Coordinates of C-alpha atoms and ligand atoms in Angstrom, one line a residue:
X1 CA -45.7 9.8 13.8
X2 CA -45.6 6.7 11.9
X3 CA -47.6 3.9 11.1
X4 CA -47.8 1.0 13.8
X5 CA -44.8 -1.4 13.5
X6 CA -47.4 -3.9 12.7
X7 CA -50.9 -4.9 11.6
X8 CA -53.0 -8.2 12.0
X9 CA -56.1 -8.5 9.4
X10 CA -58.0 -10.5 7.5
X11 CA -56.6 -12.1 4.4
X12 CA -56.4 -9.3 1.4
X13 CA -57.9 -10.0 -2.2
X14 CA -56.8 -8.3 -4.8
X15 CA -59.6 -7.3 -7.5
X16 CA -57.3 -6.9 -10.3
X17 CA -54.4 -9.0 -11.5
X18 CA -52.6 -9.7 -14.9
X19 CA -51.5 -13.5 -14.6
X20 CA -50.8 -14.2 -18.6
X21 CA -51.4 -17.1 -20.8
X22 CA -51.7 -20.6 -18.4
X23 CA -49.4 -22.8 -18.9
X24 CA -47.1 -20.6 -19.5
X25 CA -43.5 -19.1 -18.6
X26 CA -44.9 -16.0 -16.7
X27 CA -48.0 -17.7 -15.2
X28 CA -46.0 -19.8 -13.7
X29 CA -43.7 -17.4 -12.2
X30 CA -46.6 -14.5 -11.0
X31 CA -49.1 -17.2 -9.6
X32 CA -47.4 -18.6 -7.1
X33 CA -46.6 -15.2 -6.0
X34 CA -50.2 -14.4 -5.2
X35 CA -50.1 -15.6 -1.4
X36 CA -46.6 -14.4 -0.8
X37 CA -48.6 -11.0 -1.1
X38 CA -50.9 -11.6 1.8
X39 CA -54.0 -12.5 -0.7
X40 CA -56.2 -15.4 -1.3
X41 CA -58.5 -14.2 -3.4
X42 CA -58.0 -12.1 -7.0
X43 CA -59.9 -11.0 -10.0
X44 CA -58.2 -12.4 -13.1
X45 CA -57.9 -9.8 -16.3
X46 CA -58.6 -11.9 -19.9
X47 CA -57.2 -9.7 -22.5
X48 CA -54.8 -13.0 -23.1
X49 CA -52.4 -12.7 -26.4
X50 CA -52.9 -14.6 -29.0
X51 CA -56.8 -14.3 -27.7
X52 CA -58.7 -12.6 -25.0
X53 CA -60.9 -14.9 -22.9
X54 CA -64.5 -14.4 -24.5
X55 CA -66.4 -17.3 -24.0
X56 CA -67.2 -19.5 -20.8
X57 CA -65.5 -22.4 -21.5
X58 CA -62.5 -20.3 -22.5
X59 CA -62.4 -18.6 -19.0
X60 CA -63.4 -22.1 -17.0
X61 CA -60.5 -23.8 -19.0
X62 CA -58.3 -20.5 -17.8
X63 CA -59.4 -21.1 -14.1
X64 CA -58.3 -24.9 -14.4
X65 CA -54.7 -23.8 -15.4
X66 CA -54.5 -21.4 -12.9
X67 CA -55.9 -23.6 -9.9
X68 CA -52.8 -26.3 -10.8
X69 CA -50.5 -23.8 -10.3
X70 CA -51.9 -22.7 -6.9
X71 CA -54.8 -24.8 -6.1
X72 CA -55.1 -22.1 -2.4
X73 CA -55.8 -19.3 -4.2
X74 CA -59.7 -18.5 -5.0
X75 CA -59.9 -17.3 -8.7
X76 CA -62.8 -15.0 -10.0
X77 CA -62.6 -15.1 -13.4
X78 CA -63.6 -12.3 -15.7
X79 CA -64.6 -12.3 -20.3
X80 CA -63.2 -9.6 -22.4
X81 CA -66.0 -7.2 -23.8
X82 CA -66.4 -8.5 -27.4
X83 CA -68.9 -8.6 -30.3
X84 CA -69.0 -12.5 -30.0
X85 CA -70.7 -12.4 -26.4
X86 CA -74.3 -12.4 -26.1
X87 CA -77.3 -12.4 -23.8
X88 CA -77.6 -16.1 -23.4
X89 CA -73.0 -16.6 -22.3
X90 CA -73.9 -14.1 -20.0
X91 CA -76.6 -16.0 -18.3
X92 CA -74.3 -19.1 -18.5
X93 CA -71.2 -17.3 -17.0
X94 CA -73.0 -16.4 -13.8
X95 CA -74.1 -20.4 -13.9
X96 CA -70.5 -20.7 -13.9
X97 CA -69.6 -18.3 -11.3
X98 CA -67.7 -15.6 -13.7
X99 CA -67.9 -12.5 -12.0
X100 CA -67.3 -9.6 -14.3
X101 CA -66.7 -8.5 -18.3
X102 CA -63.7 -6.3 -18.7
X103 CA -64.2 -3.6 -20.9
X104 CA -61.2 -2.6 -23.0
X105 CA -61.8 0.7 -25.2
X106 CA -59.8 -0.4 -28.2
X107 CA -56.3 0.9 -28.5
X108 CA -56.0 2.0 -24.7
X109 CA -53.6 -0.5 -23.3
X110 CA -51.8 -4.1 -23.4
X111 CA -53.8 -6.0 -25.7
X112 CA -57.1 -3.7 -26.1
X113 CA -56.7 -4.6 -29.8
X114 CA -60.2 -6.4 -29.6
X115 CA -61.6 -4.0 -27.5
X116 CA -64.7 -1.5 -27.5
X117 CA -65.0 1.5 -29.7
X118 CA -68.6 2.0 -28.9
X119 CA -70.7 0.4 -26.4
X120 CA -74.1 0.9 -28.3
X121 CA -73.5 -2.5 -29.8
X122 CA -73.4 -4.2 -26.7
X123 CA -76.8 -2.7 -25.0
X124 CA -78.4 -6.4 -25.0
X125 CA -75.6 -7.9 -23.7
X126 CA -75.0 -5.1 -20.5
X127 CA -78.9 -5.7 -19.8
X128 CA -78.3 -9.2 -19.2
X129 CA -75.4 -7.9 -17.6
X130 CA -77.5 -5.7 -14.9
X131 CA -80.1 -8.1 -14.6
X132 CA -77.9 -10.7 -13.5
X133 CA -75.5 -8.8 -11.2
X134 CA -72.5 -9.6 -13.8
X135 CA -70.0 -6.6 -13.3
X136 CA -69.1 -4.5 -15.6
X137 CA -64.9 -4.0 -15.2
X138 CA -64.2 -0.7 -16.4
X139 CA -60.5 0.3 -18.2
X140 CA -61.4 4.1 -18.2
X141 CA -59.4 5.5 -20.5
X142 CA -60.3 6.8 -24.1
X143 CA -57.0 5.9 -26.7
X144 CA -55.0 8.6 -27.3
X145 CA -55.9 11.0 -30.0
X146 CA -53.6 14.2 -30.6
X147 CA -56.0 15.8 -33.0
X148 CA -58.5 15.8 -30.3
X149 CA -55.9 17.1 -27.7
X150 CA -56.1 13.4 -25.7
X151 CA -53.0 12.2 -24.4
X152 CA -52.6 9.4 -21.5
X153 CA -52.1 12.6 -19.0
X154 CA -56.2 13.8 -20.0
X155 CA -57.1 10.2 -21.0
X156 CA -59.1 8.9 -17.5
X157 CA -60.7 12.4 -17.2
X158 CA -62.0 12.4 -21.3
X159 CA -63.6 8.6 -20.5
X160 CA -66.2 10.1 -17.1
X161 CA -68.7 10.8 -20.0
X162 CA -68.7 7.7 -21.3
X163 CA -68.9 6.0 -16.8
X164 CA -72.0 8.9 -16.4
X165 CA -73.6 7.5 -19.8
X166 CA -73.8 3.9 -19.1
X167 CA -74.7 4.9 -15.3
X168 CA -77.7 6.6 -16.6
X169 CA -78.4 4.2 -19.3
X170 CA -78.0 0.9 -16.9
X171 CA -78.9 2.4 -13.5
X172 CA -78.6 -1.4 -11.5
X173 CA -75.4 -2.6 -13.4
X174 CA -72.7 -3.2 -11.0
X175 CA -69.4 -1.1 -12.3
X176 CA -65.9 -1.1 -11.2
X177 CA -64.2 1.7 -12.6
X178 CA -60.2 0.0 -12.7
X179 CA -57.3 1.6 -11.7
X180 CA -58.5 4.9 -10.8
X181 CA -55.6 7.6 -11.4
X182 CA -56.9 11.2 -11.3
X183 CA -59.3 13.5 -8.9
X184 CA -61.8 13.6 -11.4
X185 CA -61.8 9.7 -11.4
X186 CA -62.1 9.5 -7.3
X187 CA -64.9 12.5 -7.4
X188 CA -67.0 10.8 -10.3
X189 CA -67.0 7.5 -8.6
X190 CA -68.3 9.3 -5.2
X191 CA -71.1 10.1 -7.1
X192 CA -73.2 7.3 -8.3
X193 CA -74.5 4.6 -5.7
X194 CA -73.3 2.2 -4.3
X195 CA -73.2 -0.2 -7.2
X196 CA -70.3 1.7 -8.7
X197 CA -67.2 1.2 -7.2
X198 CA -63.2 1.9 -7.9
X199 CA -60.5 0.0 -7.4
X200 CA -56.9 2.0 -6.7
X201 CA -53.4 -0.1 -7.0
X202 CA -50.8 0.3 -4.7
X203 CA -48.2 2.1 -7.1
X204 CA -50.6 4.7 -7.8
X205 CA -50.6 5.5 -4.2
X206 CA -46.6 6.4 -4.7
X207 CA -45.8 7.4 -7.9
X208 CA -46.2 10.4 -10.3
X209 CA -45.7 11.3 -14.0
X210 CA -42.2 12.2 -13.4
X211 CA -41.8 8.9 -12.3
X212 CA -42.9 6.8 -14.9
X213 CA -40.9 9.6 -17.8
X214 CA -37.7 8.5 -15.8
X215 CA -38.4 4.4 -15.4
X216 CA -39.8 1.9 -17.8
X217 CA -40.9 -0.2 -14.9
X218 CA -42.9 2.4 -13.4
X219 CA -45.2 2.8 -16.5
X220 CA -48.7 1.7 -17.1
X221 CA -51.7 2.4 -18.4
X222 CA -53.7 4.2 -17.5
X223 CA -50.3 6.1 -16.2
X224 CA -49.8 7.7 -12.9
X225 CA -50.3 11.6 -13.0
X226 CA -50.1 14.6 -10.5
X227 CA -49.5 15.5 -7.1
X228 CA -53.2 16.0 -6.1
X229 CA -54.2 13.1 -8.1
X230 CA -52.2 11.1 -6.2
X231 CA -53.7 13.2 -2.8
X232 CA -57.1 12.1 -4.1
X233 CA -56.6 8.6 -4.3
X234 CA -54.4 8.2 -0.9
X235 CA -57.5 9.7 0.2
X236 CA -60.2 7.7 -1.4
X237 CA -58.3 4.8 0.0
X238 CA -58.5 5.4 3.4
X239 CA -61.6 6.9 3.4
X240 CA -63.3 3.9 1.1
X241 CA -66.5 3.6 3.4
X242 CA -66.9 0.7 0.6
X243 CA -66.2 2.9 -2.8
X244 CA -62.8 1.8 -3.1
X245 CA -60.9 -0.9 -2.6
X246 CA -57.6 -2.8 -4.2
X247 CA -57.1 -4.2 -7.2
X248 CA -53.3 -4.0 -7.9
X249 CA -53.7 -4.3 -11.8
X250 CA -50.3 -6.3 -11.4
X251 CA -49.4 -6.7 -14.9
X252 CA -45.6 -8.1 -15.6
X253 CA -44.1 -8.0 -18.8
X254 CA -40.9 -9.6 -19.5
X255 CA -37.9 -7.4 -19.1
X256 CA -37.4 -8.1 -23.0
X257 CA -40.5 -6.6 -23.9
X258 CA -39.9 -3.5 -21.1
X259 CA -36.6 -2.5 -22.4
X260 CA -36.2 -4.0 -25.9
X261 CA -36.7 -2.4 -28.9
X262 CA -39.6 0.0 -30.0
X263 CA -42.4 1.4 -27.3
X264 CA -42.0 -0.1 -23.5
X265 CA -44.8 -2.5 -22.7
X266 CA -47.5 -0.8 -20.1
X267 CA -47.8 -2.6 -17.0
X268 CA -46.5 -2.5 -13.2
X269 CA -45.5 -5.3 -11.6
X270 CA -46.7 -5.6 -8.3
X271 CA -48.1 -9.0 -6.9
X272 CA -45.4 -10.4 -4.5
X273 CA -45.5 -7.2 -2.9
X274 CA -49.1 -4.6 -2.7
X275 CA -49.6 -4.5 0.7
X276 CA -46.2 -3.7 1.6
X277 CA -46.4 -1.2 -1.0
X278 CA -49.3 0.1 0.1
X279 CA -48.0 0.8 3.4
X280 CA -45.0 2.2 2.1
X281 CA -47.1 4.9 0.2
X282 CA -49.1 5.6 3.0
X283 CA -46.3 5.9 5.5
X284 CA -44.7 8.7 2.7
X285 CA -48.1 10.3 2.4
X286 CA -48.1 11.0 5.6
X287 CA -44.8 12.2 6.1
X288 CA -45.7 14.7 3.1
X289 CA -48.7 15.8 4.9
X290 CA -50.6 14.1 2.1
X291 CA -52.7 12.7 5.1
X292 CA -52.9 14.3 7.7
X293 CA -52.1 11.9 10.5
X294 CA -51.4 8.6 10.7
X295 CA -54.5 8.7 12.9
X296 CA -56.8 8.7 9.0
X297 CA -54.7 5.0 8.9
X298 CA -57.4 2.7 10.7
X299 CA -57.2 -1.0 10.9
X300 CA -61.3 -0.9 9.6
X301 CA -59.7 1.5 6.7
X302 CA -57.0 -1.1 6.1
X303 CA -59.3 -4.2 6.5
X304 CA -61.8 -2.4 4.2
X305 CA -59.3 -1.2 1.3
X306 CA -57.4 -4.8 1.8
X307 CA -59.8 -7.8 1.8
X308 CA -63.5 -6.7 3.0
X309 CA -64.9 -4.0 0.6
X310 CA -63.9 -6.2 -2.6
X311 CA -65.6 -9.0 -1.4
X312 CA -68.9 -7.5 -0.6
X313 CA -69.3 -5.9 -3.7
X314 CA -68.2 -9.2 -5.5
X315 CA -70.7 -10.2 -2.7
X316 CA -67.8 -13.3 -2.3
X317 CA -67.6 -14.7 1.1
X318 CA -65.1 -12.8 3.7
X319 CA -61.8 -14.8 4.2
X320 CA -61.6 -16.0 7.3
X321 CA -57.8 -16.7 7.4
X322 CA -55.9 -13.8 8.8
X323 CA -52.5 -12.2 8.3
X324 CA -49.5 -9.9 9.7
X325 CA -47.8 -7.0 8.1
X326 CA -44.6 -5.6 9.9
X327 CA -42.6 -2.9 8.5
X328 CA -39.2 -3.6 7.2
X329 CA -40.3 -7.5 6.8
X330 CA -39.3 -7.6 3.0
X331 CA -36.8 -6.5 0.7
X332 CA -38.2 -6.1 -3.1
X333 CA -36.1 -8.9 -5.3
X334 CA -34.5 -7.8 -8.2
X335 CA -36.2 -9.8 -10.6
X336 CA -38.3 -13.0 -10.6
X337 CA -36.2 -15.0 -12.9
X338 CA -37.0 -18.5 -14.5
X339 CA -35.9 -20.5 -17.7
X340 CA -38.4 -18.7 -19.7
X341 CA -39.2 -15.1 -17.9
X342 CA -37.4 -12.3 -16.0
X343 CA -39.9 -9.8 -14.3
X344 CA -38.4 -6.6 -12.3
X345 CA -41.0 -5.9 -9.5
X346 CA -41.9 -2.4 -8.8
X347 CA -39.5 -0.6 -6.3
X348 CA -37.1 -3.4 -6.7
X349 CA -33.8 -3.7 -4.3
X350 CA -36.5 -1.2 -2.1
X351 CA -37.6 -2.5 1.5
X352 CA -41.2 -2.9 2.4
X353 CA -43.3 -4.5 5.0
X354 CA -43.4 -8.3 5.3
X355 CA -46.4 -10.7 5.1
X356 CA -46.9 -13.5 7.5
X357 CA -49.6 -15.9 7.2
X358 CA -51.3 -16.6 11.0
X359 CA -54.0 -18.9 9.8
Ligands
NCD401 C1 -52.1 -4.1 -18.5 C2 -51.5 -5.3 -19.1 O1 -50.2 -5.3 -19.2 O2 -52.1 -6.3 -19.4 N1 -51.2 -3.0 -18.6 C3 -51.3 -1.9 -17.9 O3 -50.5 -1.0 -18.1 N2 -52.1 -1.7 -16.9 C4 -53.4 -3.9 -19.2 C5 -54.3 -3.0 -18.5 O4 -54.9 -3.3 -17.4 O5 -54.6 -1.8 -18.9
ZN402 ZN1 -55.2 -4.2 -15.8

């Protein structure tokens, strides 16, 4: 059996999203896209090029570009993990209503170049961080190493050390362990309480490694991997109870920079689109037998997953503004063009479900 033809819930917010530099070409194209997709609230990423977002007033001056492009949207915005943020920025950026610090570990993904190589360095820094409910935001991947056998395939799995470490170490800081991609990931986060949490995109819910080998546009970091990786998150998503919930890590790139020359850019491209997507993976997962019925497909594990788990660990008000998903509602553009960006969403020329706005 099939999904219903249609769901009613509450507005979705999406706890990871990649909108680039504001004002700029692909800010301007992505942000406007964010309600299309159902959502009126997102976490915003800062590992900006030229610069991260490190300070307050850098991220407060970020917020302020992003609200003129879609004044609607709720914005919680996040600092990128760096050896220039201390104690006293994170007690102002909970003044200021900044939600998280993104750890990068250097060299792991799109512009990590500042990031982490050890987080000894930053123990005063994640105290304030735990005293003040800050969260820490979690890319949990160690970089690539072949001389220690670490590849992106083993890189998620290699980095649990490193989430059990600072769990022990910091036993009250809120974590969000980003873009969950293996078993190993969705087992780990089970484990600790209930202030550490993962979030799971939508095209991890569909793809797998042979996927992303075959299509630029289907790579990202950390990169989608096996068959029961992919049973374990489908899983963890519909059985959240609160662990997981979405954060798309919607991260365009310009087709230039996905298809010119030397290495593809990592990122997916999701935004117009996750819930759809998300129902389109489920709907395949349980044609697989992935799940076992569409019966494990609530409208509470929906809700949850969608809009309500995110908030109340971001302990953000629930949206009040509801919205309808029907299958078949949307076909995937080509591109998102503009004078200064092309984009190619994930499963593009694909049909999804639809998003309607009823309040
Ligand atoms: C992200 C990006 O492009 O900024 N890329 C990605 O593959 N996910 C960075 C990140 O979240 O790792
Ligand atoms: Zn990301």
């Amino acid at each position: 059996m099939p999904l219903q033809d249609s769901y009613e819930l509450p507005a979705a917010a999406d706890m990871h999203v990649h909108l680039r530099n504001a004002p700029g070409p692909i800010a301007e194209l992505v942000t406007p896209t964010i309600r299309k997709a159902g959502v009126d609230t997102v976490f915003v990423m800062p590992n900006l090029a030229p610069k991260p977002v490190v300070s307050v007033a850098e991220a407060l001056e970020y917020k302020a570009h992003l609200q003129a492009l879609d004044p609607s949207v709720t914005y919680l915005m996040s600092l990128y993990l760096h050896s220039s943020i201390t104690p006293d920025e994170i007690r102002a950026a909970k003044t200021a209503g900044i939600a998280g610090v993104k750890a990068y570990p250097r060299g792991a993904t799109t512009n990590s170049q500042w990031g982490v190589v050890s987080f000894d360095p930053f123990h005063d820094v994640l105290k304030a961080m735990e005293e003040e409910g800050i969260v820490l935001n979690l890319h949990g991947e160690v970089p690539s190493n072949p001389t220690e056998g670490v590849t992106v395939m083993n890189a998620e799995s290699r980095f649990l050390p490193t989430l059990r470490n600072l769990v022990e170490k910091y036993p009250r800081l809120k974590i969000v362990l980003e873009h969950c991609t293996t078993a190993d990931a969705v087992e780990t986060v089970r484990s600790f309480g209930e202030n550490v949490v993962g979030t799971i995109t939508a095209h991890h819910l569909s793809l797998l490694v042979d996927d992303w080998s075959a299509n630029v546009n289907n790579y990202c970091k950390p990169s989608a991997k096996s068959p029961e990786d992919r049973r374990a998150l489908l899983n963890a998503a519909v059985h959240s109870n609160g662990k997981f919930f979405l954060g798309t890590d919607s991260a365009p790139h310009d087709i230039s920079a996905k298809k010119g020359k030397g290495n593809t850019a990592a990122g997916v491209f999701t935004q117009p689109y996750a819930l759809g997507y998300v129902l389109t993976a489920l709907e395949e997962a349980i044609a697989r037998g992935d799940l076992a019925s569409e019966k494990e497909v609530t409208e509470a594990a929906l809700s949850g997953f969608f809009s309500t788990y995110g908030r109340a660990f971001y302990a953000i008000p629930q949206s009040i503004k509801k919205i309808r998903l029907t299958r078949g509602g949307q076909v995937v553009a080509d591109s998102l063009k503009s004078d200064g960006a092309e984009i190619v969403p994930f499963r593009a020329g694909e049909t999804t479900w639809g998003v309607e706005w009823l309040s």
